[in-house]
Coordinates of C-alpha atoms and ligand atoms in Angstrom, one line a residue:
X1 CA -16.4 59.8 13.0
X2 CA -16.0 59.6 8.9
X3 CA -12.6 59.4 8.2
X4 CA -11.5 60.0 4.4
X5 CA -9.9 62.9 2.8
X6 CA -10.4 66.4 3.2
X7 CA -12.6 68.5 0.4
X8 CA -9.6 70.7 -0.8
X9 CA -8.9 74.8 -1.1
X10 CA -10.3 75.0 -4.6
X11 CA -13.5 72.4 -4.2
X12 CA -14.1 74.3 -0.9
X13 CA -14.1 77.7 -3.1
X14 CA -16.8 76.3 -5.9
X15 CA -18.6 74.6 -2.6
X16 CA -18.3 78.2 -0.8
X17 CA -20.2 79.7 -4.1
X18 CA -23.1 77.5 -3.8
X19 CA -23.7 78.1 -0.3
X20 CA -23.8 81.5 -0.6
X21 CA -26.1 80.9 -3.2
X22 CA -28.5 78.7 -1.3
X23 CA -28.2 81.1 1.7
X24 CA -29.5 83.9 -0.6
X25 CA -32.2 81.7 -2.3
X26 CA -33.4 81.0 1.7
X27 CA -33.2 84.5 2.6
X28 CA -35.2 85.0 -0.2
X29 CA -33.2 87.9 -1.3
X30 CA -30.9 88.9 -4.6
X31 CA -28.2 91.3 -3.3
X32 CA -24.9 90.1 -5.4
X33 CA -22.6 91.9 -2.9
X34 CA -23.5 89.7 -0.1
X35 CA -24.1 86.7 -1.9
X36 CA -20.0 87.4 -2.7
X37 CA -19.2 88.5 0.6
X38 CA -20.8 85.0 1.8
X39 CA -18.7 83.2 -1.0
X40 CA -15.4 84.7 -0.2
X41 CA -15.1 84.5 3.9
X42 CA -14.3 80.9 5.1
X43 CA -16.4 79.9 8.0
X44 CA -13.8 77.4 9.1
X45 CA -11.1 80.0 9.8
X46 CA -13.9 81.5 12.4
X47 CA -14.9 78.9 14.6
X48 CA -11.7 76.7 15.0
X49 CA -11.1 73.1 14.6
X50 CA -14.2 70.5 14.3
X51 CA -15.8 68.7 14.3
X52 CA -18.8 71.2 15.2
X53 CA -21.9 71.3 17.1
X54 CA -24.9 71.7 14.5
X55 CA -28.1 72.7 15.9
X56 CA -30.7 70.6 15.0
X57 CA -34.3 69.9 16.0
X58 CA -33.4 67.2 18.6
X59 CA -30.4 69.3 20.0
X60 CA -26.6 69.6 18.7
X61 CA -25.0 66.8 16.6
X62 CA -21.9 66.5 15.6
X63 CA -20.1 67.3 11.9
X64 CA -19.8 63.8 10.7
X65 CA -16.0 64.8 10.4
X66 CA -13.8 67.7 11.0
X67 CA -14.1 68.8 7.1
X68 CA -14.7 72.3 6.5
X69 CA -17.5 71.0 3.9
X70 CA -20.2 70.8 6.8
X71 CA -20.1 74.3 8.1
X72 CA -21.3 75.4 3.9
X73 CA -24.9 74.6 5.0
X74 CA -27.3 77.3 6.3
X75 CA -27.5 75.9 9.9
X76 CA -26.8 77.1 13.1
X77 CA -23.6 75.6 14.7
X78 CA -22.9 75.9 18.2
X79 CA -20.1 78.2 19.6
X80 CA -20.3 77.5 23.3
X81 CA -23.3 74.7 23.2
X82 CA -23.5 74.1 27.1
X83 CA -24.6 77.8 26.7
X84 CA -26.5 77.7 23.8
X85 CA -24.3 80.4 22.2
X86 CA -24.1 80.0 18.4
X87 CA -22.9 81.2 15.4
X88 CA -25.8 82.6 14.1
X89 CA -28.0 81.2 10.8
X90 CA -26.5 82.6 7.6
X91 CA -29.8 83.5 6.1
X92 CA -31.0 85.1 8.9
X93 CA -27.9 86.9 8.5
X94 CA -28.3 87.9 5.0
X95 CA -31.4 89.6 5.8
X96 CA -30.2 91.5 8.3
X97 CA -26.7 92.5 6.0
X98 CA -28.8 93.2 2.8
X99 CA -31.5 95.2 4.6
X100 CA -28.8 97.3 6.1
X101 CA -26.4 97.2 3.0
X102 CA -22.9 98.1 4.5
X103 CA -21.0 100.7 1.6
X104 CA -17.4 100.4 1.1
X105 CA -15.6 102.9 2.9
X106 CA -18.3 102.8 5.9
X107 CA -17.8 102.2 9.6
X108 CA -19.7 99.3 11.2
X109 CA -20.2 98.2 15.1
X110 CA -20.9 94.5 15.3
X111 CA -22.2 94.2 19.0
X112 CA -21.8 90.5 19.9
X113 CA -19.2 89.6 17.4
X114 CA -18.7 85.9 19.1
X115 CA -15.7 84.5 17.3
X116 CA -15.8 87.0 14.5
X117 CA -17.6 84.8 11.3
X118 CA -19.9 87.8 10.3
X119 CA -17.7 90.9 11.7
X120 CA -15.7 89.0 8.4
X121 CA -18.2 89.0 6.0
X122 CA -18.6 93.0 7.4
X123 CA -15.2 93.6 7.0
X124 CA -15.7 92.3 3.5
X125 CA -19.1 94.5 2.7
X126 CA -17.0 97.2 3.3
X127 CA -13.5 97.0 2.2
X128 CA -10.3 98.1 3.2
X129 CA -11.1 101.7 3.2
X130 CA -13.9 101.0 5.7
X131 CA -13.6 99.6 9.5
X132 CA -15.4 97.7 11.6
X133 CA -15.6 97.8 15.7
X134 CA -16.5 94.4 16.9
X135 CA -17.5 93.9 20.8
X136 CA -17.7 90.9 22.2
X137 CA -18.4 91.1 25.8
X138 CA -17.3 87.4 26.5
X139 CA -13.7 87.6 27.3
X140 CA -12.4 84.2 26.2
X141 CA -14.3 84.7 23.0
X142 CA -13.3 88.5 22.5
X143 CA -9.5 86.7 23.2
X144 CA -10.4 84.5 20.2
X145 CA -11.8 87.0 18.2
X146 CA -8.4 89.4 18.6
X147 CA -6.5 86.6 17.4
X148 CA -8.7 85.8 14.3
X149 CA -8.3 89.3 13.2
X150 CA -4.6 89.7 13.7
X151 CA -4.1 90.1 10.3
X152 CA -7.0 92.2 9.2
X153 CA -6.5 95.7 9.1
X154 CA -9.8 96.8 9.0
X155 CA -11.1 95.4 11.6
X156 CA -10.5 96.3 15.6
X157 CA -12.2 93.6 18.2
X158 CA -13.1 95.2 21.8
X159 CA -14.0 93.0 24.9
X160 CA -16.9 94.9 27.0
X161 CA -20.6 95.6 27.0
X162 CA -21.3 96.9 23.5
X163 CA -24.5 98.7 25.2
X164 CA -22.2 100.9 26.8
X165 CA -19.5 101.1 25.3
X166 CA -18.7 103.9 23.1
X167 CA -17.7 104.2 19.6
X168 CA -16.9 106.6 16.5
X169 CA -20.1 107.8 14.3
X170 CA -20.9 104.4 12.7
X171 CA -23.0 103.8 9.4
X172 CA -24.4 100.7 10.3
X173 CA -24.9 99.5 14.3
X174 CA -25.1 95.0 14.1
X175 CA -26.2 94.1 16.8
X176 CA -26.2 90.2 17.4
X177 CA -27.7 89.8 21.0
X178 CA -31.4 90.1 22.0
X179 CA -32.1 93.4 23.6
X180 CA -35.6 94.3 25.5
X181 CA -34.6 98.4 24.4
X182 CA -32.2 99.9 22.1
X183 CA -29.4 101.2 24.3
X184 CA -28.9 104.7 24.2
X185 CA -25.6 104.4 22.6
X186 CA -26.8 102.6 19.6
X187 CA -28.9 105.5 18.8
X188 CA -26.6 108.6 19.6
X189 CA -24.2 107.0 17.4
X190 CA -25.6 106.8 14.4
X191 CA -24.5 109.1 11.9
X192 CA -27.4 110.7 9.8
X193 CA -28.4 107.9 7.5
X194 CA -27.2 105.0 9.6
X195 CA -29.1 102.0 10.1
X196 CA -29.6 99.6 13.2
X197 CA -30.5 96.0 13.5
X198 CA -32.2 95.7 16.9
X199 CA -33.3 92.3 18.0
X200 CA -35.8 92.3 20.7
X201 CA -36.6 89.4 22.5
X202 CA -38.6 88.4 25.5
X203 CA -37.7 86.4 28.3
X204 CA -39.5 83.0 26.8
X205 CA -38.4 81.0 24.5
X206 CA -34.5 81.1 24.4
X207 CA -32.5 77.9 24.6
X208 CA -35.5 76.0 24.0
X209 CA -36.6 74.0 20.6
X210 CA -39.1 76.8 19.0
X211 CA -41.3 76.5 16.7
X212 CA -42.0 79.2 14.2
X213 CA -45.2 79.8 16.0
X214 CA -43.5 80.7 19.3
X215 CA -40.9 82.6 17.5
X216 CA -42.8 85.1 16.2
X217 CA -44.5 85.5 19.0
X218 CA -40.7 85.9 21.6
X219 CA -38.7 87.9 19.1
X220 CA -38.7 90.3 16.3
X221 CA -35.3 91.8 14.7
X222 CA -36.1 96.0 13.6
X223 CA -33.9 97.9 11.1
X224 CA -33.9 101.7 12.5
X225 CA -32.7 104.3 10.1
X226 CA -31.9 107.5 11.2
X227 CA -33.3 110.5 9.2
X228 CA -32.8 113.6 10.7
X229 CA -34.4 113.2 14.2
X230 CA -36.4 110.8 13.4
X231 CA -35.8 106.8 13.3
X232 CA -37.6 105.4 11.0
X233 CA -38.4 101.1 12.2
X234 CA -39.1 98.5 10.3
X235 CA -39.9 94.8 11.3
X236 CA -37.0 92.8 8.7
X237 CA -37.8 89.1 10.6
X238 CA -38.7 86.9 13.6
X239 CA -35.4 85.8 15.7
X240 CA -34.8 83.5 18.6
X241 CA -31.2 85.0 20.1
X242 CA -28.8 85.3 22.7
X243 CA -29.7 87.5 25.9
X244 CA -27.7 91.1 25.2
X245 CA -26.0 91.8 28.7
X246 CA -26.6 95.3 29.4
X247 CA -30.1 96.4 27.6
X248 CA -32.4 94.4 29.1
X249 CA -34.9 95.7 31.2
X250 CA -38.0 94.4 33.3
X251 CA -40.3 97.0 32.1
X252 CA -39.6 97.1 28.4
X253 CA -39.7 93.2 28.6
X254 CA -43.3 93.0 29.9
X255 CA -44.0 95.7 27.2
X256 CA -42.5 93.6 24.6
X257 CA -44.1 90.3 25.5
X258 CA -47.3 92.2 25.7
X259 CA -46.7 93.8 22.3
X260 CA -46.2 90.4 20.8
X261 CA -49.1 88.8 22.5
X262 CA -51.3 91.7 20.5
X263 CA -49.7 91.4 17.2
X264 CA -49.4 94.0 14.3
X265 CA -45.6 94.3 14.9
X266 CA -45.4 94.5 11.2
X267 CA -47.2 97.6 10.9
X268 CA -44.7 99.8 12.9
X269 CA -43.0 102.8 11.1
X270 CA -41.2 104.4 13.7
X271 CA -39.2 104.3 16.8
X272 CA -39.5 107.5 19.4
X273 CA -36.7 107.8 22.6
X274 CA -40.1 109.1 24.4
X275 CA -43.1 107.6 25.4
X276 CA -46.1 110.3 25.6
X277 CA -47.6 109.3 22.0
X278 CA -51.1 108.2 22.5
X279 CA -51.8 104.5 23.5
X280 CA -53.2 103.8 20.1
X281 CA -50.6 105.0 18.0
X282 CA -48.1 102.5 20.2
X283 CA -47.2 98.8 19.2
X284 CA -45.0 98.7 22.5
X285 CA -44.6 101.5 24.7
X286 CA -41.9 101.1 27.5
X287 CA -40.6 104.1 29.8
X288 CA -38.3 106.9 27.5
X289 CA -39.3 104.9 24.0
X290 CA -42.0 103.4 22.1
X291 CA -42.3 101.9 18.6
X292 CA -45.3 103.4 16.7
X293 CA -47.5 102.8 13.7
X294 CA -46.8 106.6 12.3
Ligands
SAM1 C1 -25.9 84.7 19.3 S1 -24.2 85.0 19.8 C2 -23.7 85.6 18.2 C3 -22.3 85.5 18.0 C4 -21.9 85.9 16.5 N1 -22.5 87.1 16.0 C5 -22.1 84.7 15.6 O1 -23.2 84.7 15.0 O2 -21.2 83.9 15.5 C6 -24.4 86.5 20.7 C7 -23.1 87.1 21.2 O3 -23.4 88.3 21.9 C8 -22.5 88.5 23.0 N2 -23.1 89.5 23.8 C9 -24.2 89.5 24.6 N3 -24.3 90.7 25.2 C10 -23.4 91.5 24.7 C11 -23.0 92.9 25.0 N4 -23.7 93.7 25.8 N5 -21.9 93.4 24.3 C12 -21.2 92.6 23.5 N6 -21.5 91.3 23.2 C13 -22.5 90.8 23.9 C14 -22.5 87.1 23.6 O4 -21.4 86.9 24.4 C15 -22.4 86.2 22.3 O5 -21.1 86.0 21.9

C-alpha cells in the first residue's frame, strides 16, 4: 500500500469541489444545487475506513491507500464486494437527483440507502426544514446507516423492505435497488407532484462485467411524476443495479426483458396501475400496470 501523508480537511474541500464538478460535467448536466450538494457531503464519513474496493473493468482493486482522496473520482466502490453491493456511481446519481430536483423543506424516501452516502447528499438537497426516510433492508448496513446519521436531524434510517413499508406523503420516492414493478406503495405515496426514480432491471446481466451494449438492453431507470391520476414516465438512463427484495416478480420480469429486447423504451410517456390499453400503445405490459407511449 502507498504510505505518505494524508491530503488534509481543507485540500480535501477544494478536491471535493472539483469532483463534484467532474461528476456534473459526466452527467452531462448543469444544476448548481447538486453540484454543491456533491461538494459539501464527504464520501469518506459514509463508507468507513479504507482502503476501498473500486470497481473496475477487471473486478474490484484496492484504494492505493486509505486517503479519503480516492473515493473523489466518479467510480463505483464496493460496499459489500463478495455481494456485489456498491455505493452507487455519482453521475448516475446526479441524474437521477437533478431530474428529480429535491426542494428544501420536502420529504424524501431513499429506498436502499446502503450506508447512507446519497440519503446525505438528500438530506443536503433539502435542508433542515425537510426530512428524509431512508430504508435499508440489510440489517447490518441499516445498523451502520443509524449510526452515520446520529447526528443529523433530518434524517430517520429504517431497516425493512422499503416495497412495503409505509411512509408519510413523500415529494420525491429514491429508489436505489432494481425493481421488475413499481410497488404499490411507491405510487400511493406520492403526494400530487412527486416524482419517482424506478429502476427496472431484468434478471441478466447483474454482477457481471457489462458492456454498455448489454446495459441498455437489462436495465432502464424511469422518473414517474404524479399529476393528478396520472403518472407521467420518462426513461432518465440505462442502469446495471442491485436486485430490490420485495418487487420483483416473474411475470413483469419476462415483460421487461421482452420490452427491452424490442426497444423504443425511450419513447414512453406514461405509466398506468392497469393493463387493458391496447397492445400497441404498450412498451411493456405486465399484469395490473403497463408503461405506454401516450
Ligand atoms: C446498489 S445498493 C445501493 C446502496 C446505496 N444507495 C449507495 O449507492 O451507496 C442497493 C441497496 O438496496 C438495498 N435493498 C434491496 N432491496 C431493498 C428493499 N426492498 N428495501 C430496502 N433496501 C433494499 C440493498 O440491501 C442495498 O443496500
Amino acid at each position: 500500500m502507498e504510505e505518505g501523508v494524508r491530503t488534509g480537511t481543507k485540500e480535501l474541500e477544494i478536491v471535493r469541489r472539483a469532483y463534484a464538478k467532474q461528476v456534473m460535467a459526466a452527467a452531462d448536466i448543469d444544476d448548481p444545487r447538486v453540484e454543491a450538494a456533491f461538494a459539501a457531503v464527504r464520501r469518506e464519513d459514509f463508507l468507513g475506513p479504507g482502503p476501498w474496493p473500486i470497481l473496475r473493468w477487471r473486478g474490484y482493486a484496492p484504494s492505493p491507500s486509505d486517503d479519503p482522496v480516492y473515493l473523489y473520482t466518479d467510480e463505483v466502490i464496493g460496499i459489500l464486494p463478495k455481494r456485489h453491493l456498491n455505493n452507487g456511481q455519482p453521475s448516475l446519481h446526479a441524474i437521477l437527483l437533478a431530474g428529480t430536483a429535491p426542494q428544501p423543506g420536502e420529504h424524501v424516501v431513499h429506498v436502499g440507502a446502503g450506508v447512507g452516502y446519497y440519503t446525505a447528499i438528500l438530506a443536503e438537497l433539502v435542508g433542515p426544514s425537510g426530512a428524509v426516510t431512508a430504508i435499508e433492508f440489510d440489517q447490518g448496513l441499516a445498523a451502520r446507516a443509524a449510526t452515520n446519521f446520529l447526528m443529523f436531524t433530518n434524517v430517520r434510517v429504517v431497516h425493512g423492505d422499503g416495497a412495503a413499508t409505509q411512509f408519510d406523503p413523500a415529494d420525491v420516492v429514491y429508489i436505489n435497488a432494481g425493481a421488475t414493478h413499481p410497488a404499490a406503495s411507491w405510487l400511493d405515496g406520492l403526494k400530487e407532484g412527486g416524482r419517482l426514480i424506478l429502476p427496472l432491471t431484468t434478471n441478466e446481466g447483474f454482477g457481471q462485467p457489462v458492456s454498455s451494449r448489454n446495459i441498455q438492453r437489462h436495465g432502464a431507470v424511469y422518473l414517474i411524476q404524479r399529476r393528478g391520476s396520472e403518472f407521467l414516465a420518462r426513461r432518465i438512463s440505462a442502469v446495471a443495479i442491485f436486485p430490490c427484495e420485495g418487487a420483483r416478480d416473474a411475470e413483469s420480469e419476462r415483460a421487461l426483458a421482452a420490452a427491452f429486447e424490442k426497444g423504443g423504451g425511450e419513447r414512453v410517456t406514461r405509466l398506468y396501475r392497469r393493463d387493458d390499453l391496447p397492445e400497441e400503445q404498450c412498451w411493456l405490459r405486465a399484469p395490473g400496470w403497463c408503461l405506454a407511449y401516450c
